[in-house]
Amino acid sequence: MQMKRIFKWVVFAIVLQALPLSNVFAQKIENGKLISWADASGSITIPEDVTEIAENCFYTPGEPDPDGWGDTDPISNTAITSIDFKNVVKIGKNAFKGCTGIVSIMAPKVTEIAEEAFDACSSLEALALPAITKLEKRAFANCSAMTNVSLGKSLASTGANPFTNCTMLKNLQIEAGAEGFYTSENALIRKTDGVLVAVAGGIEQLTLDGRCKKVGESAMFGCSRLTKVTLPEATVLGDKSLNGCSSLAELIVPKLEEVENNSFITMNGVGSLRVMDIHLSPNFKGFNGAFNDKESTTLYVASEEVKTRLSKELRKTKIIVGAPSVITNVTITYSFNSDGGKVESWTTGAVAVVSGQTLPTGSTITFKAIPFFDYYVASWTLNGTDISSSVENNMYEIASVTEDINLNVTFRKKDEGCYIFYRSLAPSQGTISCSRDGGINVPYGEKVPLNSNLKFTASPRRGYRVTDWSKEVGEGSQISYEVISGQNGKTTYECKAEDGLDIAVNFDRMTDHFIVKFSSFNTDNGTLTAALQDGSSFESGDALPKGSKIIFTAHPIGANKVEEWQLNSETVSGHRELTYVVESLSSDIEVNVLCSQSGEPDPDAPVIQKGHLISWNPEGAAILPGEVTHIDAKAFEGANKMTSLTLNKDLKYIGEQAFLYATALRQFEVPAENPHFTAEDGVLYNKEKTLLIAYPAGREGDTYQIIASALGIMPGAFATCPLLKNVTVAIDNTALKSVDGALYTQDGATLLFFPTRPIEGEEAAIKLPEGLQTIGRLALSYHPAVKGIKLPASLRKIEAQALAFNPVLASVGYEENVSPGLESVGDSAFYYGRSLLLFPHIPTLKSLGKGVFGICNLLEEIHIPDGCTIGKGAFEKCQSIKRVFAYDSKPADIEADAFSDIVFLDEATLHVKPDAVDAYSQADGWKIFKHIKGSIDTRIETIEHSNYRIYKVSDGWLVEGFAAGLNYTTCTVSGELLTRSKTQQGQFFVPAPHAGLAVLLHIEGHSVIKLMR
């Protein structure tokens, strides 16, 4: 017995030598099931006595907040790189979800894999499951690097597509002799009922024989490269089956009878469809709201009866009785000299197109030329013709390809020259620009020929003047700005271009001028304007001459009235007129007005004051009282038992969001005698039918088509309409357009409404399109599902309440390599964003409106750019703020209690520039912070700001925020090449050659960045 004990201890000692002690004791195993392994990393081997991996073993789901403020972030083990499963036969739900480091697995005995077990294992390259019997839905979803899958013949059952959105998968095979399934053309089909279960996400065409009877749920989800699908005997398209098939041009399903669309996204993103064939289906039941109605699509049907029925649903699609003709393809070829740059190409849905690829005739294709550092695009040639003059911003689009394409782009090295930098030392008081010979604009950081004639122009705002011009001199830590003699007060400065030229200009307030600021406390209730005695208007923040007479005018909205005027935060006693006058300006002033309503709401009876309906909560069919001439904003808010509303003949005004949450309201009716309003199919318009006033939230149907005469909609016209998933526009409408169910102005510059349909995926993110300049008032508000919004570089303005009341919206920002251009965020824009965690650094931002982050309870980090103004109450009830970054050396004007709602103020930190710590420590509103750190490096101010960060370390710089694999070079300001490399994901290091030497960093597709020690 003693010898046996000794032997066991010897074996145990050997095991301890073979495995790190931390690994041994970090594993939790119960009855052969691995429950957890806390510190697993690298290549791991599952112990031989383990036969099952528990649910969530290497994944921790987010937990619901007890107050209902969303979930915490899930946690996955990203340190594991490979797994040998040894004797494991069963893997539980979510077991390895989000384990993005896993590259390979060995699973020789695994028979069962549960739902989402390997979801989002984005580095997993290949998969072999020789013993598999059961695969649950989405088991390997979003494995974006996986190219090959091999399944054993024992496979007996699957859930909905286990390989959803595996966009690189090109080889999907099952072992010969399998009884339950077979594979054909890299597609997995169940034998018993002919259901297509999964399609490899990287293939371009799919043709199956008559054994395939139905397309299963999510079967082709994310197959963005598919251009043609032919299924001659399939009768059903399953729910979500074509979601994300953005390149699909031909869908040949002649016997199709039914389209399942419970998720509302079955054909979401199918934007390239040219031909759909159902011509052998006389009993086709309809698309159930899934079909994208487009002029570019032709639908072939079985009979005139089917055509007539579908024409009521599809107003744009061309419908033809009979079999389709053959679609022709074109070949896309493009070339370039690779030493000077590269060319990228894509078609609808941002699907990449490689040279030599074919596309269906009529496809849209875009080319983008990306010159390397010190190169430029010299010419574009299309099918032998020079098209350079028609190319803008190095991008060229062919809206409808009709012939083979042969495109060539020539890159040339720039002439010898130097880089020019310039700045305003007081951007809130004035700006600076630069031009060279012939008036050619010189952007910041641009390279110009040596000895070019440069002209810098300073533009002070009203009431300010130019003071000193200065020039950068010295090197390294000795760099400073030296005043240029003879330039004080001049608005221009001219000189010759030279290496590393860096010019700065300063501004100051003119003598005997005073700053005048003004605003309305609540722009929803009323606005405030100001003018001089001669009637000329000016902007808040301008400086005006001493003695000026200023007339401030309040503009109450709807039933609101002036309740209070304030001068320099003190109430003007007894004054409630529409105007307030300063007879003679003698100091800096700030004037504010407060407009509000009077009377208490009554939930049971209409509250009417002087013809204004303030509130009413009727039931059933309601008839507007004859005395009402105005329906105020939110008058019917929460009237969720009202089924219809008949207006009276004298009504002449309806406020914004008048019918908010009136979710049972099915129609409006308007007497013919009313000169201001009319109803079109139960939807409320103005009399001229140029403005859609309100859409009844309880109206049946998930799609609504705006009439041809409409020029716009009232903000919030579609708010809180849970049944409405898509808004389309009549074909003859020239003012509006619909893109994937969202409503824009015809030029695409303004988003007017984004529907509240479900958003697929855990991130639930919306990517707004490039070209969008404004998110309109209430355009993307009251959305119950959106968790993230990606903004385009073109966006300049987010209007008031544009993104308000989005309870699960956690992030707003830009994708990698997108340079922000946002300039203003309106009042209450993110109001009640109770899941928003961070507001990123957007260097171009100049104003944050009043109450912009009101009741953003979880907001932890805010970045306030240089020169950005902040409205009153911007951070009201922002209780969780931990980090504030203020990039301006001069503290922005805020109220003394602006950050007083922070619960853990002792832990919150304000980050500023080193030379600004004292200023913020003494400034009202800012001095409330107990931790103010000078951690924003002033010596990288010459960086062209974008969605990245640069940190100065002892021997160089850490750069983060760029996509991996971009070419970059560093050189001296004189042009001497220092390094050439590629960016890495996360961070990469740029070494400093020696102290005192400035370095120019050029990253592919970005402007030059000047790094200084």
Short mmCIF file of C-alpha atoms in Angstrom, two decimals, residues 301-314 319-321:
data_model
loop_
_atom_site.label_atom_id
_atom_site.label_comp_id
_atom_site.label_asym_id
_atom_site.label_seq_id
_atom_site.Cartn_x
_atom_site.Cartn_y
_atom_site.Cartn_z
CA VAL A 301 -43.83 35.76 -63.07
CA ALA A 302 -46.24 33.02 -64.17
CA SER A 303 -49.37 34.96 -65.11
CA GLU A 304 -51.11 38.30 -65.44
CA GLU A 305 -52.94 37.48 -62.22
CA VAL A 306 -49.66 37.19 -60.29
CA LYS A 307 -48.37 40.33 -61.98
CA THR A 308 -51.46 42.33 -60.99
CA ARG A 309 -51.27 41.15 -57.41
CA LEU A 310 -47.56 41.92 -57.03
CA SER A 311 -47.86 45.29 -58.76
CA LYS A 312 -49.79 46.56 -55.74
CA GLU A 313 -46.80 45.75 -53.55
CA LEU A 314 -43.97 46.54 -55.95
CA ILE A 319 -42.73 42.74 -63.72
CA ILE A 320 -42.89 40.54 -66.86
CA VAL A 321 -44.98 37.45 -67.53
#
